[in-house]
Amino acid sequence: HADAALSEAKARGRNNVRFYSPQLTAQASARLALETELRQAVDQDQLVLHFQPKFDLASGDLVGAEALMRWNHPARGMVSPVQFIPVAEETGLIVPMGAWALHQACRAAVTWNQRPAARQVKVAVNLSARQFATGQLVETVCEALSSTGCLPQWLELEITESLLIDKRSNVREDLETLAALGVTIALDDFGTGYSALSYLTHFPVHTLKIDRSFVKDLPGDRQSGELVKAIVSLGRSLNMELVAEGVETDEQSRLLAAIGCHMAQGFLLGRPVPQDQFEALLG
Ligand code: C2E
Ligand code: MG
Ligand code: MG
Ligand code: MG
């Protein structure tokens, strides 16, 4: 069986080489062009942060925002991070880009929280594994905080489960250091990764962000409902904050509130918007 599969793959491979190589070359050169442009984007201030509001489900209060990167490309317009973050990660460009995002987000949090009689809001910034791999992340975060005057409790860092599996690196030590400073850690896209649940207690995780794929089919899909209930119950029993991602309908929002999810983010409550528009939401 294995031999048959191997010879089939070989045969397919042989045919594919001739057929696909011009296409691969085209793909590779498009990639290279994107990489070159992305380098310029960093130098020429073409990156911007948009902010998506996050609400407390019980009180309805706006409690924070997630900073989401956009590339304001001179010809292509606003480019989605889904298109450029993977390239930024492969090339390592995510390291300066991520440092830039941390700085801008901290600066924004200071603006929001310094308004007279302002309720405290947090800003959440997404981190990539490459940023931990530099060994400079703690320093970069400290620099962003101190140069902007941002308090650590105004900053949340979003990481994904895959980062916790990486045994070689200093991830755990860095997260402990950051948590000790007063920065909070959120596990993004929770439930879609491959990490063991025991990681939740071995790392300083404060917040679980329930992935949109579980929220999407609420309230109709019973299995999604049971999964979300289980995640909420797990998080609550570990004293964690729960945020539902991708809330698009009133029914979803009501159901999530009823089962004890603390916070929600989604198109129903607010799309990611430029900083001035987010500030208008703060009132
Ligand atoms: P994420 O961190 O899970 O961010 C949530 C994504 O879901 C955002 O997409 C947001 O616009 C989208 N979203 C929010 N509410 C809804 C909803 O109700 N319905 C639907 N369909 N979508 C919703 P976006 O902005 O395109 O970002 C995609 C991903 O790119 C992010 O996923 C994150 O992994 C990555 N990313 C964005 N900014 C950064 C950054 O500064 N650094 C790093 N490392 N990654 C980033
Ligand atoms: Mg996120
Ligand atoms: Mg997410
Ligand atoms: Mg996501």
PDB file of C-alpha atoms in Angstrom, residues 13-278:
ATOM      1  CA  GLY A  13       5.435  14.650  -8.929  1.00  0.00           C
ATOM      2  CA  ARG A  14       7.129  14.006 -12.276  1.00  0.00           C
ATOM      3  CA  ASN A  15       4.141  15.304 -14.164  1.00  0.00           C
ATOM      4  CA  ASN A  16       3.713  18.226 -11.868  1.00  0.00           C
ATOM      5  CA  VAL A  17       7.242  19.514 -12.193  1.00  0.00           C
ATOM      6  CA  ARG A  18       6.810  20.411 -15.836  1.00  0.00           C
ATOM      7  CA  PHE A  19       3.314  21.683 -15.355  1.00  0.00           C
ATOM      8  CA  TYR A  20       3.721  23.716 -12.219  1.00  0.00           C
ATOM      9  CA  SER A  21       7.213  25.128 -12.318  1.00  0.00           C
ATOM     10  CA  PRO A  22       6.389  28.312 -14.283  1.00  0.00           C
ATOM     11  CA  GLN A  23       3.521  28.873 -11.914  1.00  0.00           C
ATOM     12  CA  LEU A  24       5.731  28.317  -8.887  1.00  0.00           C
ATOM     13  CA  THR A  25       8.203  30.810 -10.288  1.00  0.00           C
ATOM     14  CA  ALA A  26       5.423  33.335 -10.730  1.00  0.00           C
ATOM     15  CA  GLN A  27       4.289  32.656  -7.170  1.00  0.00           C
ATOM     16  CA  ALA A  28       7.812  33.004  -5.838  1.00  0.00           C
ATOM     17  CA  SER A  29       8.361  36.309  -7.602  1.00  0.00           C
ATOM     18  CA  ALA A  30       4.996  37.640  -6.393  1.00  0.00           C
ATOM     19  CA  ARG A  31       6.098  36.674  -2.901  1.00  0.00           C
ATOM     20  CA  LEU A  32       9.400  38.442  -3.345  1.00  0.00           C
ATOM     21  CA  ALA A  33       7.640  41.574  -4.599  1.00  0.00           C
ATOM     22  CA  LEU A  34       5.331  41.489  -1.594  1.00  0.00           C
ATOM     23  CA  GLU A  35       8.314  41.101   0.707  1.00  0.00           C
ATOM     24  CA  THR A  36      10.098  44.080  -0.863  1.00  0.00           C
ATOM     25  CA  GLU A  37       6.960  46.190  -0.641  1.00  0.00           C
ATOM     26  CA  LEU A  38       6.381  45.163   2.947  1.00  0.00           C
ATOM     27  CA  ARG A  39       9.884  46.335   3.871  1.00  0.00           C
ATOM     28  CA  GLN A  40       9.046  49.715   2.338  1.00  0.00           C
ATOM     29  CA  ALA A  41       5.704  49.748   4.132  1.00  0.00           C
ATOM     30  CA  VAL A  42       7.497  49.642   7.461  1.00  0.00           C
ATOM     31  CA  ASP A  43       9.899  52.440   6.500  1.00  0.00           C
ATOM     32  CA  GLN A  44       7.298  54.607   4.799  1.00  0.00           C
ATOM     33  CA  ASP A  45       4.654  54.564   7.527  1.00  0.00           C
ATOM     34  CA  GLN A  46       2.131  52.620   5.475  1.00  0.00           C
ATOM     35  CA  LEU A  47       1.091  50.453   8.400  1.00  0.00           C
ATOM     36  CA  VAL A  48      -1.846  51.496  10.558  1.00  0.00           C
ATOM     37  CA  LEU A  49      -3.632  50.036  13.520  1.00  0.00           C
ATOM     38  CA  HIS A  50      -7.382  49.699  13.564  1.00  0.00           C
ATOM     39  CA  PHE A  51      -9.165  49.107  16.846  1.00  0.00           C
ATOM     40  CA  GLN A  52     -12.077  46.773  17.429  1.00  0.00           C
ATOM     41  CA  PRO A  53     -14.112  47.494  20.556  1.00  0.00           C
ATOM     42  CA  LYS A  54     -14.631  44.857  23.230  1.00  0.00           C
ATOM     43  CA  PHE A  55     -17.669  45.030  25.506  1.00  0.00           C
ATOM     44  CA  ASP A  56     -18.642  43.677  28.913  1.00  0.00           C
ATOM     45  CA  LEU A  57     -21.709  41.528  28.272  1.00  0.00           C
ATOM     46  CA  ALA A  58     -23.325  42.095  31.661  1.00  0.00           C
ATOM     47  CA  SER A  59     -22.988  45.891  31.855  1.00  0.00           C
ATOM     48  CA  GLY A  60     -22.695  46.774  28.186  1.00  0.00           C
ATOM     49  CA  ASP A  61     -19.607  48.858  28.995  1.00  0.00           C
ATOM     50  CA  LEU A  62     -16.885  49.309  26.417  1.00  0.00           C
ATOM     51  CA  VAL A  63     -13.897  47.753  28.200  1.00  0.00           C
ATOM     52  CA  GLY A  64     -11.162  47.774  25.610  1.00  0.00           C
ATOM     53  CA  ALA A  65     -10.030  47.289  22.059  1.00  0.00           C
ATOM     54  CA  GLU A  66      -8.027  44.841  20.036  1.00  0.00           C
ATOM     55  CA  ALA A  67      -5.380  46.475  17.856  1.00  0.00           C
ATOM     56  CA  LEU A  68      -5.476  44.978  14.363  1.00  0.00           C
ATOM     57  CA  MET A  69      -2.839  45.814  11.799  1.00  0.00           C
ATOM     58  CA  ARG A  70      -3.671  47.140   8.348  1.00  0.00           C
ATOM     59  CA  TRP A  71      -1.424  47.979   5.418  1.00  0.00           C
ATOM     60  CA  ASN A  72      -2.439  51.138   3.660  1.00  0.00           C
ATOM     61  CA  HIS A  73      -0.868  50.224   0.322  1.00  0.00           C
ATOM     62  CA  PRO A  74      -0.369  53.158  -2.106  1.00  0.00           C
ATOM     63  CA  ALA A  75      -1.933  51.226  -5.020  1.00  0.00           C
ATOM     64  CA  ARG A  76      -3.856  48.348  -3.472  1.00  0.00           C
ATOM     65  CA  GLY A  77      -5.601  50.245  -0.693  1.00  0.00           C
ATOM     66  CA  MET A  78      -6.140  48.674   2.729  1.00  0.00           C
ATOM     67  CA  VAL A  79      -4.556  45.223   2.748  1.00  0.00           C
ATOM     68  CA  SER A  80      -5.792  42.646   5.259  1.00  0.00           C
ATOM     69  CA  PRO A  81      -3.353  41.163   7.774  1.00  0.00           C
ATOM     70  CA  VAL A  82      -4.441  37.725   6.580  1.00  0.00           C
ATOM     71  CA  GLN A  83      -2.502  38.545   3.398  1.00  0.00           C
ATOM     72  CA  PHE A  84       0.657  40.083   4.832  1.00  0.00           C
ATOM     73  CA  ILE A  85       1.186  38.735   8.376  1.00  0.00           C
ATOM     74  CA  PRO A  86       2.244  35.258   7.138  1.00  0.00           C
ATOM     75  CA  VAL A  87       4.883  36.860   4.864  1.00  0.00           C
ATOM     76  CA  ALA A  88       5.965  39.134   7.695  1.00  0.00           C
ATOM     77  CA  GLU A  89       6.373  36.076   9.931  1.00  0.00           C
ATOM     78  CA  GLU A  90       8.371  34.075   7.384  1.00  0.00           C
ATOM     79  CA  THR A  91      10.734  36.945   6.631  1.00  0.00           C
ATOM     80  CA  GLY A  92      11.129  38.087  10.223  1.00  0.00           C
ATOM     81  CA  LEU A  93       9.698  41.495   9.324  1.00  0.00           C
ATOM     82  CA  ILE A  94       7.056  40.808  11.953  1.00  0.00           C
ATOM     83  CA  VAL A  95       9.679  41.662  14.586  1.00  0.00           C
ATOM     84  CA  PRO A  96       9.985  45.398  13.758  1.00  0.00           C
ATOM     85  CA  MET A  97       6.316  45.492  12.712  1.00  0.00           C
ATOM     86  CA  GLY A  98       5.256  43.968  16.020  1.00  0.00           C
ATOM     87  CA  ALA A  99       7.410  46.400  17.981  1.00  0.00           C
ATOM     88  CA  TRP A 100       5.805  49.242  16.054  1.00  0.00           C
ATOM     89  CA  ALA A 101       2.317  47.887  16.840  1.00  0.00           C
ATOM     90  CA  LEU A 102       3.137  47.621  20.544  1.00  0.00           C
ATOM     91  CA  HIS A 103       4.333  51.208  20.605  1.00  0.00           C
ATOM     92  CA  GLN A 104       1.314  52.591  18.718  1.00  0.00           C
ATOM     93  CA  ALA A 105      -1.151  50.589  20.797  1.00  0.00           C
ATOM     94  CA  CYS A 106       0.415  51.749  24.073  1.00  0.00           C
ATOM     95  CA  ARG A 107       0.325  55.331  22.849  1.00  0.00           C
ATOM     96  CA  ALA A 108      -3.354  54.953  22.006  1.00  0.00           C
ATOM     97  CA  ALA A 109      -4.140  53.451  25.434  1.00  0.00           C
ATOM     98  CA  VAL A 110      -2.524  56.460  27.108  1.00  0.00           C
ATOM     99  CA  THR A 111      -4.669  58.847  25.041  1.00  0.00           C
ATOM    100  CA  TRP A 112      -7.857  56.961  25.942  1.00  0.00           C
ATOM    101  CA  ASN A 113      -7.137  56.566  29.632  1.00  0.00           C
ATOM    102  CA  GLN A 114      -5.957  60.115  30.182  1.00  0.00           C
ATOM    103  CA  ARG A 115      -9.252  61.641  29.138  1.00  0.00           C
ATOM    104  CA  PRO A 116     -10.962  63.326  32.076  1.00  0.00           C
ATOM    105  CA  ALA A 117     -13.184  60.918  34.059  1.00  0.00           C
ATOM    106  CA  ALA A 118     -12.365  58.155  31.587  1.00  0.00           C
ATOM    107  CA  ARG A 119     -13.222  54.591  32.478  1.00  0.00           C
ATOM    108  CA  GLN A 120     -10.063  52.503  32.124  1.00  0.00           C
ATOM    109  CA  VAL A 121      -9.837  50.624  28.850  1.00  0.00           C
ATOM    110  CA  LYS A 122      -7.319  48.025  27.802  1.00  0.00           C
ATOM    111  CA  VAL A 123      -5.637  47.615  24.473  1.00  0.00           C
ATOM    112  CA  ALA A 124      -4.874  44.101  23.225  1.00  0.00           C
ATOM    113  CA  VAL A 125      -1.969  43.467  20.853  1.00  0.00           C
ATOM    114  CA  ASN A 126      -1.400  40.260  18.868  1.00  0.00           C
ATOM    115  CA  LEU A 127       2.045  38.670  19.155  1.00  0.00           C
ATOM    116  CA  SER A 128       3.816  36.220  16.843  1.00  0.00           C
ATOM    117  CA  ALA A 129       6.168  33.419  17.878  1.00  0.00           C
ATOM    118  CA  ARG A 130       9.012  35.144  16.019  1.00  0.00           C
ATOM    119  CA  GLN A 131       8.843  38.004  18.514  1.00  0.00           C
ATOM    120  CA  PHE A 132       9.531  35.603  21.385  1.00  0.00           C
ATOM    121  CA  ALA A 133      12.324  33.942  19.421  1.00  0.00           C
ATOM    122  CA  THR A 134      14.338  37.181  19.364  1.00  0.00           C
ATOM    123  CA  GLY A 135      14.880  37.011  23.108  1.00  0.00           C
ATOM    124  CA  GLN A 136      14.120  40.754  23.118  1.00  0.00           C
ATOM    125  CA  LEU A 137      10.371  40.710  23.617  1.00  0.00           C
ATOM    126  CA  VAL A 138      10.313  41.672  27.287  1.00  0.00           C
ATOM    127  CA  GLU A 139      12.648  44.550  26.532  1.00  0.00           C
ATOM    128  CA  THR A 140      10.487  45.647  23.587  1.00  0.00           C
ATOM    129  CA  VAL A 141       7.318  45.616  25.694  1.00  0.00           C
ATOM    130  CA  CYS A 142       9.003  47.518  28.532  1.00  0.00           C
ATOM    131  CA  GLU A 143      10.295  50.068  26.051  1.00  0.00           C
ATOM    132  CA  ALA A 144       6.794  50.530  24.561  1.00  0.00           C
ATOM    133  CA  LEU A 145       5.323  50.999  28.034  1.00  0.00           C
ATOM    134  CA  SER A 146       7.923  53.390  29.358  1.00  0.00           C
ATOM    135  CA  SER A 147       8.372  55.530  26.243  1.00  0.00           C
ATOM    136  CA  THR A 148       4.603  56.135  26.019  1.00  0.00           C
ATOM    137  CA  GLY A 149       3.755  56.245  29.715  1.00  0.00           C
ATOM    138  CA  CYS A 150       1.340  53.337  29.306  1.00  0.00           C
ATOM    139  CA  LEU A 151       0.491  51.469  32.506  1.00  0.00           C
ATOM    140  CA  PRO A 152       1.036  47.700  32.284  1.00  0.00           C
ATOM    141  CA  GLN A 153      -2.583  47.060  33.288  1.00  0.00           C
ATOM    142  CA  TRP A 154      -3.735  48.864  30.140  1.00  0.00           C
ATOM    143  CA  LEU A 155      -1.963  46.321  27.941  1.00  0.00           C
ATOM    144  CA  GLU A 156      -3.040  42.805  27.061  1.00  0.00           C
ATOM    145  CA  LEU A 157      -0.926  40.520  24.858  1.00  0.00           C
ATOM    146  CA  GLU A 158      -2.678  37.988  22.638  1.00  0.00           C
ATOM    147  CA  ILE A 159      -0.839  34.755  21.922  1.00  0.00           C
ATOM    148  CA  THR A 160      -1.969  31.478  20.378  1.00  0.00           C
ATOM    149  CA  GLU A 161      -1.856  27.976  21.781  1.00  0.00           C
ATOM    150  CA  SER A 162       0.864  26.874  19.330  1.00  0.00           C
ATOM    151  CA  LEU A 163       3.320  29.162  21.113  1.00  0.00           C
ATOM    152  CA  LEU A 164       2.872  27.233  24.373  1.00  0.00           C
ATOM    153  CA  ILE A 165       3.936  23.957  22.739  1.00  0.00           C
ATOM    154  CA  ASP A 166       7.304  25.351  21.639  1.00  0.00           C
ATOM    155  CA  LYS A 167       9.608  23.670  24.142  1.00  0.00           C
ATOM    156  CA  ARG A 168      12.903  25.148  22.984  1.00  0.00           C
ATOM    157  CA  SER A 169      12.125  28.729  23.663  1.00  0.00           C
ATOM    158  CA  ASN A 170      11.938  31.161  26.513  1.00  0.00           C
ATOM    159  CA  VAL A 171       8.192  31.660  26.091  1.00  0.00           C
ATOM    160  CA  ARG A 172       7.204  30.655  29.593  1.00  0.00           C
ATOM    161  CA  GLU A 173       9.874  32.774  31.265  1.00  0.00           C
ATOM    162  CA  ASP A 174       8.970  35.811  29.144  1.00  0.00           C
ATOM    163  CA  LEU A 175       5.270  35.429  29.878  1.00  0.00           C
ATOM    164  CA  GLU A 176       5.981  35.116  33.616  1.00  0.00           C
ATOM    165  CA  THR A 177       8.069  38.295  33.503  1.00  0.00           C
ATOM    166  CA  LEU A 178       5.411  40.202  31.571  1.00  0.00           C
ATOM    167  CA  ALA A 179       2.626  38.995  33.871  1.00  0.00           C
ATOM    168  CA  ALA A 180       4.669  40.037  36.902  1.00  0.00           C
ATOM    169  CA  LEU A 181       4.838  43.544  35.426  1.00  0.00           C
ATOM    170  CA  GLY A 182       1.034  43.629  35.350  1.00  0.00           C
ATOM    171  CA  VAL A 183       0.500  43.007  31.657  1.00  0.00           C
ATOM    172  CA  THR A 184      -2.243  40.421  31.022  1.00  0.00           C
ATOM    173  CA  ILE A 185      -2.026  37.484  28.627  1.00  0.00           C
ATOM    174  CA  ALA A 186      -4.893  36.285  26.439  1.00  0.00           C
ATOM    175  CA  LEU A 187      -5.054  32.987  24.552  1.00  0.00           C
ATOM    176  CA  ASP A 188      -6.405  33.894  21.127  1.00  0.00           C
ATOM    177  CA  ASP A 189      -8.521  31.581  18.927  1.00  0.00           C
ATOM    178  CA  PHE A 190      -8.900  29.313  21.952  1.00  0.00           C
ATOM    179  CA  GLY A 191     -10.069  25.800  21.183  1.00  0.00           C
ATOM    180  CA  THR A 192      -8.601  25.587  17.678  1.00  0.00           C
ATOM    181  CA  GLY A 193      -5.013  24.711  18.607  1.00  0.00           C
ATOM    182  CA  TYR A 194      -3.363  21.496  19.660  1.00  0.00           C
ATOM    183  CA  SER A 195      -2.126  22.349  23.111  1.00  0.00           C
ATOM    184  CA  ALA A 196      -2.981  20.244  26.133  1.00  0.00           C
ATOM    185  CA  LEU A 197      -5.346  21.801  28.637  1.00  0.00           C
ATOM    186  CA  SER A 198      -2.644  21.477  31.292  1.00  0.00           C
ATOM    187  CA  TYR A 199      -0.848  24.368  29.571  1.00  0.00           C
ATOM    188  CA  LEU A 200      -3.533  26.645  30.920  1.00  0.00           C
ATOM    189  CA  THR A 201      -2.203  26.213  34.431  1.00  0.00           C
ATOM    190  CA  HIS A 202       1.492  26.097  33.507  1.00  0.00           C
ATOM    191  CA  PHE A 203       1.467  29.526  31.889  1.00  0.00           C
ATOM    192  CA  PRO A 204       0.188  32.820  33.240  1.00  0.00           C
ATOM    193  CA  VAL A 205      -2.942  33.042  31.080  1.00  0.00           C
ATOM    194  CA  HIS A 206      -5.551  35.573  32.225  1.00  0.00           C
ATOM    195  CA  THR A 207      -8.031  35.539  29.359  1.00  0.00           C
ATOM    196  CA  LEU A 208      -9.455  32.978  26.955  1.00  0.00           C
ATOM    197  CA  LYS A 209     -10.721  34.260  23.645  1.00  0.00           C
ATOM    198  CA  ILE A 210     -13.280  31.755  22.380  1.00  0.00           C
ATOM    199  CA  ASP A 211     -12.644  31.277  18.685  1.00  0.00           C
ATOM    200  CA  ARG A 212     -15.157  32.601  16.198  1.00  0.00           C
ATOM    201  CA  SER A 213     -15.657  29.115  14.753  1.00  0.00           C
ATOM    202  CA  PHE A 214     -17.492  28.096  17.950  1.00  0.00           C
ATOM    203  CA  VAL A 215     -19.580  31.270  18.085  1.00  0.00           C
ATOM    204  CA  LYS A 216     -20.526  31.325  14.408  1.00  0.00           C
ATOM    205  CA  ASP A 217     -23.233  28.634  14.579  1.00  0.00           C
ATOM    206  CA  LEU A 218     -24.857  29.797  17.814  1.00  0.00           C
ATOM    207  CA  PRO A 219     -27.565  29.572  18.907  1.00  0.00           C
ATOM    208  CA  GLY A 220     -28.908  27.008  16.384  1.00  0.00           C
ATOM    209  CA  ASP A 221     -26.137  24.427  16.561  1.00  0.00           C
ATOM    210  CA  ARG A 222     -26.408  22.416  19.761  1.00  0.00           C
ATOM    211  CA  GLN A 223     -22.861  21.050  19.635  1.00  0.00           C
ATOM    212  CA  SER A 224     -21.308  24.504  19.272  1.00  0.00           C
ATOM    213  CA  GLY A 225     -23.456  25.595  22.195  1.00  0.00           C
ATOM    214  CA  GLU A 226     -22.170  22.748  24.366  1.00  0.00           C
ATOM    215  CA  LEU A 227     -18.557  23.482  23.409  1.00  0.00           C
ATOM    216  CA  VAL A 228     -18.888  27.158  24.266  1.00  0.00           C
ATOM    217  CA  LYS A 229     -20.538  26.293  27.589  1.00  0.00           C
ATOM    218  CA  ALA A 230     -17.693  23.907  28.391  1.00  0.00           C
ATOM    219  CA  ILE A 231     -15.043  26.530  27.547  1.00  0.00           C
ATOM    220  CA  VAL A 232     -16.807  29.164  29.641  1.00  0.00           C
ATOM    221  CA  SER A 233     -17.110  26.786  32.567  1.00  0.00           C
ATOM    222  CA  LEU A 234     -13.445  25.754  32.268  1.00  0.00           C
ATOM    223  CA  GLY A 235     -12.292  29.373  32.104  1.00  0.00           C
ATOM    224  CA  ARG A 236     -14.463  30.503  34.970  1.00  0.00           C
ATOM    225  CA  SER A 237     -13.304  27.683  37.224  1.00  0.00           C
ATOM    226  CA  LEU A 238      -9.693  28.705  36.519  1.00  0.00           C
ATOM    227  CA  ASN A 239     -10.539  32.334  37.321  1.00  0.00           C
ATOM    228  CA  MET A 240      -9.987  33.499  33.800  1.00  0.00           C
ATOM    229  CA  GLU A 241     -11.764  36.174  31.823  1.00  0.00           C
ATOM    230  CA  LEU A 242     -13.717  34.964  28.808  1.00  0.00           C
ATOM    231  CA  VAL A 243     -14.076  36.863  25.571  1.00  0.00           C
ATOM    232  CA  ALA A 244     -16.204  35.597  22.690  1.00  0.00           C
ATOM    233  CA  GLU A 245     -14.876  36.469  19.245  1.00  0.00           C
ATOM    234  CA  GLY A 246     -16.927  37.062  16.130  1.00  0.00           C
ATOM    235  CA  VAL A 247     -20.264  37.910  17.744  1.00  0.00           C
ATOM    236  CA  GLU A 248     -22.481  38.917  14.840  1.00  0.00           C
ATOM    237  CA  THR A 249     -26.053  38.577  16.113  1.00  0.00           C
ATOM    238  CA  ASP A 250     -28.181  39.635  19.060  1.00  0.00           C
ATOM    239  CA  GLU A 251     -29.077  36.014  19.785  1.00  0.00           C
ATOM    240  CA  GLN A 252     -25.396  35.083  20.044  1.00  0.00           C
ATOM    241  CA  SER A 253     -24.724  37.959  22.379  1.00  0.00           C
ATOM    242  CA  ARG A 254     -27.684  37.091  24.625  1.00  0.00           C
ATOM    243  CA  LEU A 255     -26.788  33.399  24.758  1.00  0.00           C
ATOM    244  CA  LEU A 256     -23.150  34.150  25.603  1.00  0.00           C
ATOM    245  CA  ALA A 257     -24.216  36.499  28.394  1.00  0.00           C
ATOM    246  CA  ALA A 258     -26.629  33.858  29.730  1.00  0.00           C
ATOM    247  CA  ILE A 259     -23.955  31.164  29.943  1.00  0.00           C
ATOM    248  CA  GLY A 260     -21.572  33.477  31.783  1.00  0.00           C
ATOM    249  CA  CYS A 261     -19.160  34.673  29.126  1.00  0.00           C
ATOM    250  CA  HIS A 262     -17.758  37.988  30.376  1.00  0.00           C
ATOM    251  CA  MET A 263     -16.964  39.910  27.214  1.00  0.00           C
ATOM    252  CA  ALA A 264     -17.662  39.977  23.516  1.00  0.00           C
ATOM    253  CA  GLN A 265     -16.121  41.299  20.351  1.00  0.00           C
ATOM    254  CA  GLY A 266     -17.656  41.164  16.910  1.00  0.00           C
ATOM    255  CA  PHE A 267     -19.273  42.919  13.995  1.00  0.00           C
ATOM    256  CA  LEU A 268     -22.576  43.194  15.937  1.00  0.00           C
ATOM    257  CA  LEU A 269     -20.899  45.362  18.547  1.00  0.00           C
ATOM    258  CA  GLY A 270     -18.326  47.090  16.383  1.00  0.00           C
ATOM    259  CA  ARG A 271     -15.978  46.510  13.487  1.00  0.00           C
ATOM    260  CA  PRO A 272     -12.279  47.362  13.641  1.00  0.00           C
ATOM    261  CA  VAL A 273     -12.035  51.135  12.971  1.00  0.00           C
ATOM    262  CA  PRO A 274      -9.310  53.804  12.741  1.00  0.00           C
ATOM    263  CA  GLN A 275      -8.216  55.340  16.028  1.00  0.00           C
ATOM    264  CA  ASP A 276     -10.278  58.550  15.718  1.00  0.00           C
ATOM    265  CA  GLN A 277     -13.451  56.542  15.128  1.00  0.00           C
ATOM    266  CA  PHE A 278     -12.692  54.355  18.117  1.00  0.00           C
TER     267      PHE A 278
END
